[in-house]
Coordinates of C-alpha atoms in Angstrom, one line a residue:
M113 CA -11.3 49.9 26.7
G114 CA -11.2 47.2 29.4
C115 CA -12.9 44.3 28.2
C116 CA -14.0 42.8 24.5
F117 CA -17.4 43.7 25.6
S118 CA -16.5 47.3 26.6
S119 CA -19.0 50.6 25.0
D120 CA -15.6 52.7 25.2
E121 CA -14.8 51.8 21.6
E122 CA -18.4 52.5 20.7
K123 CA -18.4 55.9 22.1
D124 CA -14.7 56.7 20.2
Y125 CA -16.5 55.2 17.4
L126 CA -19.5 57.8 16.9
N127 CA -17.1 60.6 17.3
S128 CA -15.6 59.8 14.1
E129 CA -12.2 61.2 14.8
A130 CA -9.9 59.8 12.4
N131 CA -6.8 58.1 14.8
E132 CA -4.0 54.9 14.0
T133 CA -7.0 52.8 15.5
S134 CA -9.9 53.8 13.7
R135 CA -12.0 52.3 10.8
L136 CA -11.0 53.7 7.4
L137 CA -14.4 51.8 6.1
G138 CA -17.6 52.3 8.3
D139 CA -19.5 49.3 9.3
P140 CA -21.8 48.5 6.3
V141 CA -24.2 46.2 8.0
S142 CA -25.0 49.5 10.6
N143 CA -23.9 52.5 9.4
N144 CA -24.7 52.3 5.9
P145 CA -27.5 51.2 4.1
T146 CA -27.1 50.2 0.6
P147 CA -28.6 52.8 -1.6
Q148 CA -31.4 52.2 -4.0
T149 CA -30.0 52.9 -7.3
Q150 CA -31.8 52.3 -10.5
I151 CA -30.8 51.0 -14.1
G152 CA -29.6 54.7 -15.5
D153 CA -28.5 55.6 -12.1
G154 CA -25.0 54.5 -12.7
Y155 CA -23.0 58.2 -12.2
N156 CA -24.8 58.6 -8.8
S157 CA -23.0 55.4 -7.6
T158 CA -19.7 56.2 -9.3
A159 CA -20.1 59.7 -7.5
Q160 CA -20.2 58.1 -4.0
Q161 CA -18.1 55.0 -4.4
Q162 CA -15.5 58.3 -5.3
S163 CA -16.6 60.1 -2.4
Q164 CA -16.2 57.7 0.2
K165 CA -12.9 56.6 -1.7
G166 CA -12.0 60.5 -0.8
D167 CA -12.8 60.3 2.9
E168 CA -10.9 57.0 3.1
Q169 CA -8.1 58.6 1.7
S170 CA -8.2 61.7 3.8
A171 CA -8.7 59.8 6.8
L172 CA -5.5 57.6 6.1
E173 CA -3.5 61.0 5.6
R174 CA -4.4 62.6 9.1
I175 CA -3.2 59.3 10.3
L176 CA -0.2 58.9 8.3
H177 CA 0.4 63.1 9.4
N178 CA -0.6 62.9 12.9
T179 CA 2.0 59.7 13.2
A180 CA 5.0 61.5 11.5
R181 CA 4.3 64.2 13.8
N182 CA 4.1 62.1 17.0
V183 CA 7.4 59.8 15.8
I184 CA 11.2 61.3 17.0
D185 CA 14.0 60.8 14.8
V186 CA 16.7 59.3 16.8
G187 CA 19.1 59.3 13.7
A188 CA 18.6 63.0 12.9
I189 CA 19.1 64.2 16.2
D190 CA 22.7 64.9 16.3
G191 CA 24.5 63.3 19.6
Q192 CA 25.7 65.8 21.9
T193 CA 29.5 65.3 22.1
V194 CA 31.2 66.4 25.4
E195 CA 34.7 67.8 25.1
N196 CA 37.7 66.6 27.4
Q197 CA 38.3 69.8 28.8
E198 CA 34.6 70.4 29.0
Y199 CA 34.3 66.7 30.6
H200 CA 36.8 67.9 33.3
D201 CA 35.2 71.1 34.2
R202 CA 31.7 69.2 35.2
S203 CA 33.3 66.6 37.3
Q204 CA 35.1 69.2 39.4
Q205 CA 31.7 71.2 39.8
Y206 CA 29.8 68.0 40.8
N207 CA 32.9 67.2 42.6
G208 CA 32.7 70.9 44.6
R209 CA 28.7 70.0 45.1
L210 CA 29.2 67.0 46.6
N211 CA 31.7 68.0 49.2
V212 CA 29.6 71.3 50.4
K213 CA 26.2 68.8 50.4
L214 CA 28.3 66.4 52.3
G215 CA 30.2 69.3 54.5
S216 CA 26.9 70.8 55.3
S217 CA 25.4 66.7 56.3
G218 CA 28.2 66.8 59.0
R219 CA 29.9 64.0 57.5
G220 CA 33.1 66.1 57.4
R221 CA 34.3 63.5 54.4
N222 CA 35.4 64.9 51.3
Y223 CA 34.4 63.3 47.9
R224 CA 37.0 62.3 45.7
N225 CA 36.5 61.1 42.3
L226 CA 36.9 57.3 41.7
L227 CA 37.3 57.1 38.2
P228 CA 40.8 56.6 36.9
N229 CA 42.9 59.4 35.6
C230 CA 43.1 58.1 32.4
T231 CA 39.6 57.8 31.7
A232 CA 39.5 60.2 28.8
N233 CA 42.7 57.8 27.1
P234 CA 41.1 54.2 27.7
Q235 CA 43.8 52.9 25.0
V236 CA 46.1 54.0 27.5
T237 CA 44.8 51.9 30.3
L238 CA 44.0 48.8 28.0
S239 CA 47.5 49.1 26.4
Q240 CA 49.4 48.4 29.7
P241 CA 50.6 44.6 30.6
P242 CA 48.4 42.4 32.4
V243 CA 48.7 42.1 36.2
S244 CA 51.1 39.5 37.0
F245 CA 50.1 36.1 38.3
G246 CA 52.0 36.3 41.6
D247 CA 49.5 39.5 42.1
V248 CA 46.6 37.3 41.6
Q249 CA 47.7 34.8 44.0
M250 CA 48.5 37.4 46.4
V251 CA 45.1 38.7 46.1
I252 CA 43.4 35.4 46.4
S253 CA 45.6 34.5 49.5
V254 CA 44.7 38.0 51.6
A255 CA 40.9 37.4 50.5
D256 CA 41.2 33.8 52.2
R257 CA 43.0 34.9 55.3
L258 CA 40.4 37.7 55.7
G259 CA 37.3 35.6 55.0
K260 CA 38.4 33.0 57.6
A261 CA 39.3 35.9 60.3
V262 CA 36.0 37.6 59.7
K263 CA 34.5 33.5 60.8
E264 CA 36.3 33.6 63.4
V265 CA 35.2 36.6 65.4
K266 CA 33.0 36.0 67.8
V267 CA 31.0 38.7 70.4
E268 CA 31.3 38.1 74.0
H269 CA 28.1 39.8 76.0
K270 CA 29.2 41.7 78.7
E271 CA 26.6 43.6 79.8
D272 CA 23.1 44.9 78.6
L273 CA 23.1 47.5 75.5
V274 CA 20.1 49.1 77.2
V275 CA 20.4 50.4 80.3
P276 CA 17.6 52.0 82.5
F277 CA 17.8 56.0 83.5
G278 CA 16.0 57.1 86.3
V279 CA 14.3 53.8 87.3
P280 CA 14.9 53.2 91.5

């Protein structure tokens, strides 16, 4: 299947299993020699054409059946809705698990939920008045002063960070 002259396609073609990439009609030049019919043999050629159409139809039906079997209809799946109480129960359960893991790791810090309390009712948060212009200006000025303070931090070298032990 790697390049255009690959022989995998020929192997698949020889296996003659019908799938979505298989040909419905065989190669008329190489596989199907033309039947030699006589003038009075019109019934046999019609029967062969009918059987070929039946083979094509059955191959098409197999392909459609395999495709329908492999397709997942997302619209037909019912959405899993989580109730408010179940949401809070799961949140407490996960917080407890995190605290156990953090406690056993030696950190000693408890995990707390960083989500606001009104996540179950977003309309409460969205209906609140916006932050005042004065508060926004205060946050901007504090951030500017903190940025300047961080830029002015200088490290003074007083002693070596690596101290040799047991060296005479």
